Short mmCIF file of C-alpha atoms in Angstrom, two decimals:
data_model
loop_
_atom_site.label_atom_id
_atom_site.label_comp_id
_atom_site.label_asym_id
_atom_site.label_seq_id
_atom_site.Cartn_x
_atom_site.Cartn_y
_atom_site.Cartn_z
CA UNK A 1 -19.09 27.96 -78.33
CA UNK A 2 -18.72 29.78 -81.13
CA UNK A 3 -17.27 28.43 -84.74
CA UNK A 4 -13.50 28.44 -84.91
CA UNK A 5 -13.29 29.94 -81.36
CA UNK A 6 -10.46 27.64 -80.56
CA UNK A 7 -8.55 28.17 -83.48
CA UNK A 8 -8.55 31.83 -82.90
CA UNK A 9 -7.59 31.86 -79.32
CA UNK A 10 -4.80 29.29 -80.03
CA UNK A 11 -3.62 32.28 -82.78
CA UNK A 12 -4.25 34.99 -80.25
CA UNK A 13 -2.40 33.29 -77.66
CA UNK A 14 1.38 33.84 -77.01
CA UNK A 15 3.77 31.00 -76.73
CA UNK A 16 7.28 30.03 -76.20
CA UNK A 17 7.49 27.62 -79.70
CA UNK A 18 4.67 26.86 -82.55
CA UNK A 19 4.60 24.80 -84.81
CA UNK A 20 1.27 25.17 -87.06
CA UNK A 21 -0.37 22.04 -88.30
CA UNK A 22 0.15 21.18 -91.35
CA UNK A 23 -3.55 20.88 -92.52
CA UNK A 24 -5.54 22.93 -90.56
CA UNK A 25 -8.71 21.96 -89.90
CA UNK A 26 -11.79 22.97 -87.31
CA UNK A 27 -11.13 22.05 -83.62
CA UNK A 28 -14.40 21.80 -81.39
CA UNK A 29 -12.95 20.13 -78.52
CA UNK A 30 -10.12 20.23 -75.55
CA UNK A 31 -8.72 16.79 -74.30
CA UNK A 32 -6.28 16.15 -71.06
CA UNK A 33 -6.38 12.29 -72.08
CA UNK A 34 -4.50 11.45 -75.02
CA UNK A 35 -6.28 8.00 -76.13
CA UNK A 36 -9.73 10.64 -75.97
CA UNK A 37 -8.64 12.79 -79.02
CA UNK A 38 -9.91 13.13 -82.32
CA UNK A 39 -9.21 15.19 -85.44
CA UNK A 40 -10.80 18.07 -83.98
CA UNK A 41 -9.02 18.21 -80.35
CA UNK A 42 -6.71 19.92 -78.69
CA UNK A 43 -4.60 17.68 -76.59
CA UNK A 44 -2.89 19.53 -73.33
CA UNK A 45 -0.39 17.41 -71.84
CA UNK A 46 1.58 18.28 -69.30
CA UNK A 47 4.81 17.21 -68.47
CA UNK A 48 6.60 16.08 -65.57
CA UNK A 49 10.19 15.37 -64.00
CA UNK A 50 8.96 11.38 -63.52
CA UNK A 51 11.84 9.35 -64.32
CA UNK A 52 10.38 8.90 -68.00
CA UNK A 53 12.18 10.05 -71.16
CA UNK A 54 10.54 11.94 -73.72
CA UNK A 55 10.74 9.23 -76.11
CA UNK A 56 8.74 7.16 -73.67
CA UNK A 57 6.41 9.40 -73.23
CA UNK A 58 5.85 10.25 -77.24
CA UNK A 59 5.70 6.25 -77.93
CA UNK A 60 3.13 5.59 -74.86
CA UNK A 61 1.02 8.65 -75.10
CA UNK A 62 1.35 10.66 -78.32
CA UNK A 63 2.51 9.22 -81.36
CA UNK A 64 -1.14 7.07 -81.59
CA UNK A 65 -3.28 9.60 -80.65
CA UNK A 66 -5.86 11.31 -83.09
CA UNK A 67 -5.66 15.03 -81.68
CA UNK A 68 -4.70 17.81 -84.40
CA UNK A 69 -3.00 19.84 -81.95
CA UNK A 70 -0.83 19.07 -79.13
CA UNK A 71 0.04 21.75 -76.03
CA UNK A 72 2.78 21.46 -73.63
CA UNK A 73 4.12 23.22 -71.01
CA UNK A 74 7.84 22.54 -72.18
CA UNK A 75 9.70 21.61 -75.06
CA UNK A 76 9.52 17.35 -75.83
CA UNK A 77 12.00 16.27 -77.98
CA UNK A 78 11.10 14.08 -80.91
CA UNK A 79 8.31 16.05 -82.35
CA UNK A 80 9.81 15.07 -85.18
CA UNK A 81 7.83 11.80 -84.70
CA UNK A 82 4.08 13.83 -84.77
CA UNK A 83 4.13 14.78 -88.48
CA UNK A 84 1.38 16.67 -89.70
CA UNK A 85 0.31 18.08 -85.70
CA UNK A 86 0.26 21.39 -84.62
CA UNK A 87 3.07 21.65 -81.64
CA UNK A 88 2.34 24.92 -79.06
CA UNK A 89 4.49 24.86 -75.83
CA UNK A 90 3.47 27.65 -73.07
CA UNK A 91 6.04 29.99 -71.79
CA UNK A 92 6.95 28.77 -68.04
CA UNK A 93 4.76 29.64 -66.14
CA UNK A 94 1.97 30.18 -67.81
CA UNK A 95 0.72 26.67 -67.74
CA UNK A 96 -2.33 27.06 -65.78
CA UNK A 97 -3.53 29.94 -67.48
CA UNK A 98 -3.47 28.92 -70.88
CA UNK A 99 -5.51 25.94 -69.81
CA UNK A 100 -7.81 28.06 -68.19
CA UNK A 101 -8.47 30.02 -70.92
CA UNK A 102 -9.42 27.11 -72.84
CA UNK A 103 -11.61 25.79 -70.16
CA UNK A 104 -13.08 29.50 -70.26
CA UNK A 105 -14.49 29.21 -73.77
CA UNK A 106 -15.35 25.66 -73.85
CA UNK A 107 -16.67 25.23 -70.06
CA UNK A 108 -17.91 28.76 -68.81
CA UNK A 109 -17.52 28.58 -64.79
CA UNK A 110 -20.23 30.34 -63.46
CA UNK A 111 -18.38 32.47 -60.14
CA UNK A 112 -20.79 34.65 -59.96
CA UNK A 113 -23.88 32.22 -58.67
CA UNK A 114 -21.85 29.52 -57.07
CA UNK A 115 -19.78 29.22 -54.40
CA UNK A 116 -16.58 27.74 -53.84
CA UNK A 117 -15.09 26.11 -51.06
CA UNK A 118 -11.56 24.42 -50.59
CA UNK A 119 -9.60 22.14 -48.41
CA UNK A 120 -6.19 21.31 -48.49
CA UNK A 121 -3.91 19.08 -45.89
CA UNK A 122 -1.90 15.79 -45.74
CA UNK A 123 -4.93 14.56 -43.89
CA UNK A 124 -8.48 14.30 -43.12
CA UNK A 125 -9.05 16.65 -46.89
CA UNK A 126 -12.05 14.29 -47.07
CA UNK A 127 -13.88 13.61 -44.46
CA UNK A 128 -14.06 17.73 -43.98
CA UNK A 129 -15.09 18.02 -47.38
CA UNK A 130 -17.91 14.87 -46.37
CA UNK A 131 -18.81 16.45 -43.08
CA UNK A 132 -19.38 20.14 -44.85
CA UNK A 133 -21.46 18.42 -47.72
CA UNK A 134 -23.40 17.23 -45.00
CA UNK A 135 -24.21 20.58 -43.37
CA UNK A 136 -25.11 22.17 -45.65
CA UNK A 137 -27.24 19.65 -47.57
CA UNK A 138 -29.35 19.56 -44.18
CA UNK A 139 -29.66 23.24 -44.86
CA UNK A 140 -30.88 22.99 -48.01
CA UNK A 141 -27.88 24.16 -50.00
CA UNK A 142 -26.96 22.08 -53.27
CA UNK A 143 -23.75 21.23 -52.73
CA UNK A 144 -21.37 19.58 -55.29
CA UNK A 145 -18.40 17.75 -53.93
CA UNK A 146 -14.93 16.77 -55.26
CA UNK A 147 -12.72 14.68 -54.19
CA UNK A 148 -10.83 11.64 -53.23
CA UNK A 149 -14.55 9.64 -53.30
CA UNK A 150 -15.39 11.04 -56.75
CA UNK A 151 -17.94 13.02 -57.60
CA UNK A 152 -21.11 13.76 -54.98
CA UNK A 153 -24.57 15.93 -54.94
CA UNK A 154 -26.09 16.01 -52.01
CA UNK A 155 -24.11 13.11 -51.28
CA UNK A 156 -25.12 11.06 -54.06
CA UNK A 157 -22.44 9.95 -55.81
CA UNK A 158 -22.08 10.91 -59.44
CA UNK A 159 -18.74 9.46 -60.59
CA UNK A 160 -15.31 8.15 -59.40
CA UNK A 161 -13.33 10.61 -60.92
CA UNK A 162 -9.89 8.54 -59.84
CA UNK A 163 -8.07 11.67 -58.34
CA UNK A 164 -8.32 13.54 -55.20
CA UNK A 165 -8.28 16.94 -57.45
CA UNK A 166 -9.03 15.99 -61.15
CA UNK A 167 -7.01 17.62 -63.83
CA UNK A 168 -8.37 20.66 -64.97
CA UNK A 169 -10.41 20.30 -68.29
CA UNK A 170 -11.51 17.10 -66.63
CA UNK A 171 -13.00 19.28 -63.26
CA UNK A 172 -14.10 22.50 -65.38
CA UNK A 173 -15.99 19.98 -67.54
CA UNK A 174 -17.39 18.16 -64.66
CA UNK A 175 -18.78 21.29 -63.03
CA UNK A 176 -20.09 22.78 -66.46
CA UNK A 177 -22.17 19.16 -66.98
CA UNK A 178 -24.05 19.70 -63.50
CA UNK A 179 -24.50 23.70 -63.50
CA UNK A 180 -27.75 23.71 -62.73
CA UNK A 181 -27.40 21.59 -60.06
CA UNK A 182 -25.51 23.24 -57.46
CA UNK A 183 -25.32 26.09 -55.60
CA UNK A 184 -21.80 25.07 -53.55
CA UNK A 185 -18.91 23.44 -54.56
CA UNK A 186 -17.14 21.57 -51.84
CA UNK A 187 -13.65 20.47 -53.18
CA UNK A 188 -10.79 18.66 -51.90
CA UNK A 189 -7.47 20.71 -53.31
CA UNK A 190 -4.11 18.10 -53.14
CA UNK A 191 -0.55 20.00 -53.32
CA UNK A 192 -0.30 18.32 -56.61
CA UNK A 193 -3.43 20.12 -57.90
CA UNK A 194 -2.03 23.19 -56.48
CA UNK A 195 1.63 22.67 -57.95
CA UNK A 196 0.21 21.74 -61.14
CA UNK A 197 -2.92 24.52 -61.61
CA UNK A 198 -5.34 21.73 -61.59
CA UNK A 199 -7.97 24.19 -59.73
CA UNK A 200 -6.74 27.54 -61.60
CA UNK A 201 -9.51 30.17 -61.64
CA UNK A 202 -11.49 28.52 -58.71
CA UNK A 203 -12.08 31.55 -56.50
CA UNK A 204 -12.53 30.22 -52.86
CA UNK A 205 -14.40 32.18 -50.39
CA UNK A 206 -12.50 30.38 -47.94
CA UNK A 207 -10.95 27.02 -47.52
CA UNK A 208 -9.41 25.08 -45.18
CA UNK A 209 -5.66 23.28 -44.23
CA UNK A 210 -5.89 20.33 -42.07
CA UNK A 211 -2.84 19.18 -41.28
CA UNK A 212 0.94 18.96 -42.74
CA UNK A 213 3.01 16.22 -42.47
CA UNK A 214 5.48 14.03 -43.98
CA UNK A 215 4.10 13.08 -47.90
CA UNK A 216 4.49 13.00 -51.70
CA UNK A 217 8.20 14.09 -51.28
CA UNK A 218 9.19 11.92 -54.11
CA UNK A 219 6.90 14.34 -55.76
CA UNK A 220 7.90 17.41 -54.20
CA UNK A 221 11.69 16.64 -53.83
CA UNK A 222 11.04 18.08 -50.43
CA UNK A 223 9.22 19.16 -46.79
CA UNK A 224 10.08 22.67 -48.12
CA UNK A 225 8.10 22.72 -51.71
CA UNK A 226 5.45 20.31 -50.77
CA UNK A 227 4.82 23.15 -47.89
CA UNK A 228 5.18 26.18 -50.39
CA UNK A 229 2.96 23.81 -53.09
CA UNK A 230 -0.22 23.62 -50.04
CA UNK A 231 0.56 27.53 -49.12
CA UNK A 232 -0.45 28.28 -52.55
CA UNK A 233 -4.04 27.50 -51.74
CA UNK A 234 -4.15 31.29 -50.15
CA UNK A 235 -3.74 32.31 -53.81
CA UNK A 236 -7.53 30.71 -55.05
CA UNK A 237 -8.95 32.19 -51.61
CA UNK A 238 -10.85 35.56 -53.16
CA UNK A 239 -10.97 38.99 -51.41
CA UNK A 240 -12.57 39.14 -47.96
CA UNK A 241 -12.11 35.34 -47.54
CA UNK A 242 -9.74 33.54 -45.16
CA UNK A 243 -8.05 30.25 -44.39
CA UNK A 244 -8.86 28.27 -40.92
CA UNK A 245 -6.48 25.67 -40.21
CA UNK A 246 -6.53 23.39 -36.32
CA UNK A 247 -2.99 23.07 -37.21
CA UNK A 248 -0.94 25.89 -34.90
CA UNK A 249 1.96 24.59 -36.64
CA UNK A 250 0.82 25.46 -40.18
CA UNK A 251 -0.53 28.62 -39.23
CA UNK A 252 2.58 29.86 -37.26
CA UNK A 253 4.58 28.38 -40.41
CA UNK A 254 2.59 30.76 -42.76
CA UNK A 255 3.10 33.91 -40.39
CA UNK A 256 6.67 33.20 -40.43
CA UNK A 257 6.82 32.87 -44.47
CA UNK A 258 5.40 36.67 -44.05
CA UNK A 259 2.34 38.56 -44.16
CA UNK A 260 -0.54 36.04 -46.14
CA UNK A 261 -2.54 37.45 -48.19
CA UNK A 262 -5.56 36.30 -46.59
CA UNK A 263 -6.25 35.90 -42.71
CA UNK A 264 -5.27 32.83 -41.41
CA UNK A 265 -7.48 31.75 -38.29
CA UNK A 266 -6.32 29.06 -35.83
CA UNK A 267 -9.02 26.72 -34.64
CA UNK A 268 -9.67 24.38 -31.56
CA UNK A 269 -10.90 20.87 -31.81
CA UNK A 270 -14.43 21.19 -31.13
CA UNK A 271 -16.28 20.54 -28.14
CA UNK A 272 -19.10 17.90 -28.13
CA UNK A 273 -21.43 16.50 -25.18
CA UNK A 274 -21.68 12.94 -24.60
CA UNK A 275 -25.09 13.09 -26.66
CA UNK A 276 -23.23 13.93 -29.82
CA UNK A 277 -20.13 11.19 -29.58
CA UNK A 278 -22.95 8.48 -28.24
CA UNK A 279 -24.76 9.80 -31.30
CA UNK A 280 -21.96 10.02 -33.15
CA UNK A 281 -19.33 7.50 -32.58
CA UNK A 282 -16.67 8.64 -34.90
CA UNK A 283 -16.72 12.19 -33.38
CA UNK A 284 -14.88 10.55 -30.08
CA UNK A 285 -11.72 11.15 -32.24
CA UNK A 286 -9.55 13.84 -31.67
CA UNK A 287 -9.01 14.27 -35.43
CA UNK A 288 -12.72 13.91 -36.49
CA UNK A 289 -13.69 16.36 -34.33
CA UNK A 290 -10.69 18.90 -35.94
CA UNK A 291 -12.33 18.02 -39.27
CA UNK A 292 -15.28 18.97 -37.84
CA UNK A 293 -14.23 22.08 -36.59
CA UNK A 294 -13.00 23.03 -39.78
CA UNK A 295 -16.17 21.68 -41.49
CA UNK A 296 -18.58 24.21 -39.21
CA UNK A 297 -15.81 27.24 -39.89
CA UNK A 298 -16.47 27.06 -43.73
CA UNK A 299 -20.35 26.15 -42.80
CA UNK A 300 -20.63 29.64 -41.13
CA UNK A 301 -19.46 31.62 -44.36
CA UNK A 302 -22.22 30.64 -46.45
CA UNK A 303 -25.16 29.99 -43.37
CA UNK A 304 -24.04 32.15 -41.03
CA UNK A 305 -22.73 32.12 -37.50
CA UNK A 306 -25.51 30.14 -34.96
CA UNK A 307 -26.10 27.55 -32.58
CA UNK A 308 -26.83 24.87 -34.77
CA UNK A 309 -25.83 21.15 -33.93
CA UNK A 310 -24.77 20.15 -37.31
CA UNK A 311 -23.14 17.44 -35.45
CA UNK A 312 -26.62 15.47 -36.24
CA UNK A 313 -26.38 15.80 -40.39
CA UNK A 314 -23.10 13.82 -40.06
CA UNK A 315 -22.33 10.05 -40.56
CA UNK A 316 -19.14 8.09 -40.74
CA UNK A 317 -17.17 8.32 -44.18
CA UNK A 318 -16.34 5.94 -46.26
CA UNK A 319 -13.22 3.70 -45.19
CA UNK A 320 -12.53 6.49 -42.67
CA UNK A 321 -12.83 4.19 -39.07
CA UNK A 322 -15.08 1.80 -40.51
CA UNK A 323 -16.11 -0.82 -37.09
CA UNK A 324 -17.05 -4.09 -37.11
CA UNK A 325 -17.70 -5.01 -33.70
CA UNK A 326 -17.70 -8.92 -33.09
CA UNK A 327 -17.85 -10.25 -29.17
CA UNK A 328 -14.32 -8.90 -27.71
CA UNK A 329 -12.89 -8.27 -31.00
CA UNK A 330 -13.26 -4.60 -32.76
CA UNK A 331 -12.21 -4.33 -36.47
CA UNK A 332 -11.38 -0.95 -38.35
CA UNK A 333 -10.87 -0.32 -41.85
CA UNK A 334 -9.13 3.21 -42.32
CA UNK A 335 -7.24 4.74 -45.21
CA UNK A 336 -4.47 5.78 -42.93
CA UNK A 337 -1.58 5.77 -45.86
CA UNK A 338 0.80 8.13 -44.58
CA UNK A 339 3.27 8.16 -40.64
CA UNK A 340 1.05 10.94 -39.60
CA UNK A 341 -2.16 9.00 -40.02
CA UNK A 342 -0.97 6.15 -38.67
CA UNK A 343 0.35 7.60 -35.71
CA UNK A 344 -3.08 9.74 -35.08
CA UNK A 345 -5.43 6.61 -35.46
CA UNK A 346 -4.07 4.38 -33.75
CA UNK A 347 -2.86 6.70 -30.47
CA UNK A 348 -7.11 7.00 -31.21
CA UNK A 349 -7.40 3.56 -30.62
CA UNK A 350 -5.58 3.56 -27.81
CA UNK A 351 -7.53 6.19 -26.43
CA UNK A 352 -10.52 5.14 -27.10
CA UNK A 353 -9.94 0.93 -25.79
CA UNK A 354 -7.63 1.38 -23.22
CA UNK A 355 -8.21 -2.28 -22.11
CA UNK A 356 -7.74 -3.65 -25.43
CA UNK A 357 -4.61 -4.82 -27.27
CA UNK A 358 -3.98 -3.84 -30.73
CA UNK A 359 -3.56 -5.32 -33.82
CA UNK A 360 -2.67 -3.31 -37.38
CA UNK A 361 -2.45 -4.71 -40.97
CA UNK A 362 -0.64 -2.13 -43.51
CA UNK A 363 1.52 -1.77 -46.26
CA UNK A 364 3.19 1.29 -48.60
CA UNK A 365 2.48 2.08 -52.20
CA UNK A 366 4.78 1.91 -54.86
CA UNK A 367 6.02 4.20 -57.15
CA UNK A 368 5.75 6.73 -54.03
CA UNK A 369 7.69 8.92 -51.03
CA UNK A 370 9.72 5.66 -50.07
CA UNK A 371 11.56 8.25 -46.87
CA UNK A 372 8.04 7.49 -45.21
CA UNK A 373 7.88 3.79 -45.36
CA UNK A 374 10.09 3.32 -42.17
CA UNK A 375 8.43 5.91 -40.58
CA UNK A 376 4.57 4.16 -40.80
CA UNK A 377 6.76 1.34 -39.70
CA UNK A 378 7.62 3.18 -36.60
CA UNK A 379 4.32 4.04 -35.94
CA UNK A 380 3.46 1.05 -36.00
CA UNK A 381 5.14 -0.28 -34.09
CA UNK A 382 5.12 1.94 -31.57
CA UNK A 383 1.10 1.59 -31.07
CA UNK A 384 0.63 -2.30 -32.15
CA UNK A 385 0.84 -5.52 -30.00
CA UNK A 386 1.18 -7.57 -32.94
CA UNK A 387 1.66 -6.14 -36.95
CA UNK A 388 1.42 -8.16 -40.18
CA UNK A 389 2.86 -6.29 -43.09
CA UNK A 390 1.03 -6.66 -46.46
CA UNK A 391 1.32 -5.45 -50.19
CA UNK A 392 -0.96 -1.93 -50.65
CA UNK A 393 -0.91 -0.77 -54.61
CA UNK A 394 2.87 -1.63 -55.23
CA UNK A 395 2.21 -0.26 -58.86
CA UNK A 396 5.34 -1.34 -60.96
CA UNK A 397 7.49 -1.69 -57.77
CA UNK A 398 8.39 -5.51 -56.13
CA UNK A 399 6.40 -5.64 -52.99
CA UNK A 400 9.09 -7.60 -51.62
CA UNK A 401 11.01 -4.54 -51.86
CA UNK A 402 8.50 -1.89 -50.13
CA UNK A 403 8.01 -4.34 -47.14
CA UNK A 404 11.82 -4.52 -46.85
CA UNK A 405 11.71 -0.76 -46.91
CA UNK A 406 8.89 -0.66 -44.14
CA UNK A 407 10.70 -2.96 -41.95
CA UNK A 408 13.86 -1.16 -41.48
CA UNK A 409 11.95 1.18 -38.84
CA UNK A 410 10.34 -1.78 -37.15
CA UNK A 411 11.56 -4.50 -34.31
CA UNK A 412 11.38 -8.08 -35.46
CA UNK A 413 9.62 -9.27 -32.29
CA UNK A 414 5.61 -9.05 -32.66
CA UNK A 415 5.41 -8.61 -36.84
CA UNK A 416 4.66 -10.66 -39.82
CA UNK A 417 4.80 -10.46 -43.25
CA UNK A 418 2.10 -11.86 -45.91
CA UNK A 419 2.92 -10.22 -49.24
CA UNK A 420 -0.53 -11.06 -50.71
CA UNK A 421 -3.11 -8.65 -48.99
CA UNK A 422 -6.16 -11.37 -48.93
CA UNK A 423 -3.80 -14.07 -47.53
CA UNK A 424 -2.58 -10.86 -44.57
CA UNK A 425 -6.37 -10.33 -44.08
CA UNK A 426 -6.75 -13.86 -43.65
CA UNK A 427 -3.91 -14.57 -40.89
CA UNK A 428 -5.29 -11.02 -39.14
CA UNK A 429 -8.42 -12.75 -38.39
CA UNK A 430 -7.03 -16.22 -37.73
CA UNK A 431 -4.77 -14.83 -35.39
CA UNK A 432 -7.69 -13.22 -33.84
CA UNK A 433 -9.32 -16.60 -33.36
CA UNK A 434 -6.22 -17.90 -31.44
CA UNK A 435 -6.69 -15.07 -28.96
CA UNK A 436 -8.48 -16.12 -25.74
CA UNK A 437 -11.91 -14.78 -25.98
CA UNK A 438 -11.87 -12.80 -23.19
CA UNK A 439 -9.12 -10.73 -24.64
CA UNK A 440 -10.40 -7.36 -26.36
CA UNK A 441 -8.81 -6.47 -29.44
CA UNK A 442 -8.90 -4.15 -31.74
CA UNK A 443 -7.67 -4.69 -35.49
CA UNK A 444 -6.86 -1.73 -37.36
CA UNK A 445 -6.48 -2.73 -41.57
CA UNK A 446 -5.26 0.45 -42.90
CA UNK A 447 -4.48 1.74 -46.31
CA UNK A 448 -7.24 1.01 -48.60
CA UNK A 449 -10.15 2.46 -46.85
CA UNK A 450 -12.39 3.71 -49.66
CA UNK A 451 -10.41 2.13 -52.34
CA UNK A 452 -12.10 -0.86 -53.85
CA UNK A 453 -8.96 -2.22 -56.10
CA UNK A 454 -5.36 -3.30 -55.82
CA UNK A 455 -2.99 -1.39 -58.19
CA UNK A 456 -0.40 -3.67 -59.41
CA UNK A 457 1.51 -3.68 -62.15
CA UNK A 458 -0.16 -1.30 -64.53
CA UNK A 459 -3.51 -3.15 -63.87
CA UNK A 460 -6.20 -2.34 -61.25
CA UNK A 461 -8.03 -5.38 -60.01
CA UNK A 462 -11.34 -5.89 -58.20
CA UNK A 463 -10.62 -5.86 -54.37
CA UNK A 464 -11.64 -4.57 -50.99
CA UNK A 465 -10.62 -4.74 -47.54
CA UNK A 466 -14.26 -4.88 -46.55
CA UNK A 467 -15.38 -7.74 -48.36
CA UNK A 468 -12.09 -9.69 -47.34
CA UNK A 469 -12.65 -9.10 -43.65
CA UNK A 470 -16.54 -10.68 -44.30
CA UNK A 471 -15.84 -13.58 -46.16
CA UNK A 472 -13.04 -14.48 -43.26
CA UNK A 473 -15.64 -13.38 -40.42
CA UNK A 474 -17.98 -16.16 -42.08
CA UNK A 475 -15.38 -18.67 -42.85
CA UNK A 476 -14.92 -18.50 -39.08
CA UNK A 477 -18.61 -18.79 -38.20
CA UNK A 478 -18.36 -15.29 -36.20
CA UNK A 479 -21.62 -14.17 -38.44
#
């Protein structure tokens, strides 16, 4: 990067309101953390509709940090309190694309040599995203992957990145680190990257929308704009590309918005032979093998059309229907967070032990869409012979609170409640043990799936349904 490169593209630039720093000085770097600044950075901080006032967010973010100069996309009030900073606030909509311009000169993207691949969805963004890795690793492609597990290549992982779609200085610095690395970039695209530009200037050659359900609408404000904030995936997808979806729903939905931009091509579940599910356990679900479908779609574009059973490159994904199989009793650990997910696994379950009974541990986030906590209690419900609500990442919220929330969709008969998720995991499996042993069960713990931590109260702690479920399997002697 050249020498005072982003000093003249921050005076080349237009913007709603400057304010020039009072010292100038050389800046040789672009932050989207405030605590990672230093005298030379340019801090871009975007801000939200979340509740917080700006004086809370200058006292908790800005007023300590080091960066010279600060960029917003709207006006904060109490600048006042950053003397001596340089204070640049985009004109709306033009967020994204300052950003990117930025990310341009510090972190070249290389679009001619790579290629880009998206999915989007409420569900099942990651285990396509794992299952297309996959492929075309077996093929001898370099693939890159981002997502909600982090960082892969080849299916290595790199880093835990914390988001599904990193913000994005944080991705275009991430994929200007391992350049040489990849050929194909497999990433996972949330609504809030796409609301938020997080993946501006990624041109797709095609990508891929799961599902849409109910989510994030204390986000979105509603079913409406967290539709129109997915839709705007067709925007990254380049020239010639187009978008598959197994959702008829979504894709009728988009013909009905009018013409997209890029064809939108409805797929079937795919068809396997009992080799593959025997092979392949996790492919006897309805949903997996939509993921898959979707997964072989975006395959195609870069390897071509064929008769290839990529079917055999694929393993289960993290904390998506993890088993545990011990005598009569079955035990699943699935990130199944939202009524959707719910309902999908477990009518799985059902289908896939009709003799069994069914038993599901869950619990609702804090700080999130609280319209859908009655409705995974529904689901619930509905699909469950006996529930135990638990605490799941209550953030800054009571967890008293979200379970009350939960239970008003929920009978009384065949539930419990243990607040403290360890203690829930506990009972699960005692109750379990009480169960005749001739009776097949099937526990579903849902919620955490990859996650290895419990958020709570600003802190994340060391945790994992996993590990809980093996120190009660040999407290009771069943290993």
């Amino acid at each position: 990067m050249p020498n005072h490169a982003l000093s003249d593209l921050l005076a080349r630039l237009d913007f709603a309101w400057r304010r020039e720093p009072a010292k100038p000085g050389p800046l040789d770097n672009i932050q989207w953390r405030a605590n990672a600044c230093d005298a030379g950075s340019i801090l871009f901080f975007q801000r939200f509709d979340d509740g917080r006032t700006d004086a809370e967010i200058i006292e908790r973010y800005l007023v300590d940090s080091a960066c010279a100069v600060l960029v917003t996309n709207r006006m904060i009030e109490g600048v006042e309190r950053l003397p001596g900073k340089g204070i640049y606030v985009t004109h709306p909509g033009d967020w994204a694309a300052v950003v990117g311009r930025f990310c341009d000169c510090v972190y070249p993207l290389d679009t001619d040599g790579t290629v880009f691949l998206g999915v989007t969805g409420t569900n099942g963004k990651t285990t396509t995203v794992k299952y297309l890795e996959a492929i075309l690793s077996a093929h001898g492609r370099p693939v890159l992957s981002v997502g909600t597990l982090g960082l892969s290549l080849a299916g290595e992982p790199l880093v835990n990145t914390g988001f599904t779609s990193p913000p994005l200085i944080e991705l275009r610095r991430l994929l200007h680190a391992h350049r040489d690395r990849y050929a194909v970039v497999a990433m996972e695209v949330s609504s809030h990257a796409l609301d938020q530009g997080r993946a501006h200037g990624i041109p797709l050659l095609n990508a891929a929308w799961t599902n849409f359900t109910q989510d994030h609408l204390d986000y979105h404000g509603g079913e409406a704009a967290y539709f129109a904030a997915k839709a705007r995936i067709l925007d990254m997808i380049a020239d010639g590309g187009r978008l598959y979806t197994t959702s008829s729903d979504v894709a009728e939905r988009l013909r009905e918005n009018g013409q997209p931009r890029v064809p939108v091509e409805a797929l079937p579940a795919a068809t396997l032979g009992a080799e593959a599910l025997a092979a392949k356990p996790f492919l006897a679900l309805a949903h997996n093998r939509r993921n898959y479908a979707l997964a072989v779609a975006l395959a195609d574009g870069i390897l071509g059309p064929g008769a290839r059973e990529d079917w055999r490159h694929l393993s289960a994904v993290d904390g998506r229907f993890e088993c545990r199989v011990v005598g009569n009793r079955t035990l699943v650990v699935d990130f199944a967070h939202t009524p959707d997910a719910l309902e999908t696994i477990l009518s799985a379950i059902r289908d896939a032990f009709p003799r069994a009974r069914v038993a599901t541990l869950f619990g609702c986030g804090g700080d999130r869409d609280r319209f859908k906590r009655p409705l995974m209690g529904e689901a619930v419900a509905r699909h469950s012979d006996h529930t135990i609500v638990t605490s799941d990442n209550p953030r800054f919220e009571d967890p008293e609170r979200i379970i009350a929330d939960i239970l008003t969709g929920m009978p009384e008969a065949g539930r419990e409640v243990v607040i403290e998720r360890p203690l829930a995991i506990a009972r699960l499996l005692d109750f379990l043990a009480e169960r005749p042993e001739d009776e097949p069960w099937v526990a579903l713990v849902a919620g955490k799936g990859h996650e290895r931590y419990l958020d709570a109260k600003g802190h994340k702690s060391p945790y994992s349904d996993q590990d809980e479920i093996e120190r009660n399997l040999i407290r009771l002697g069943w290993v």
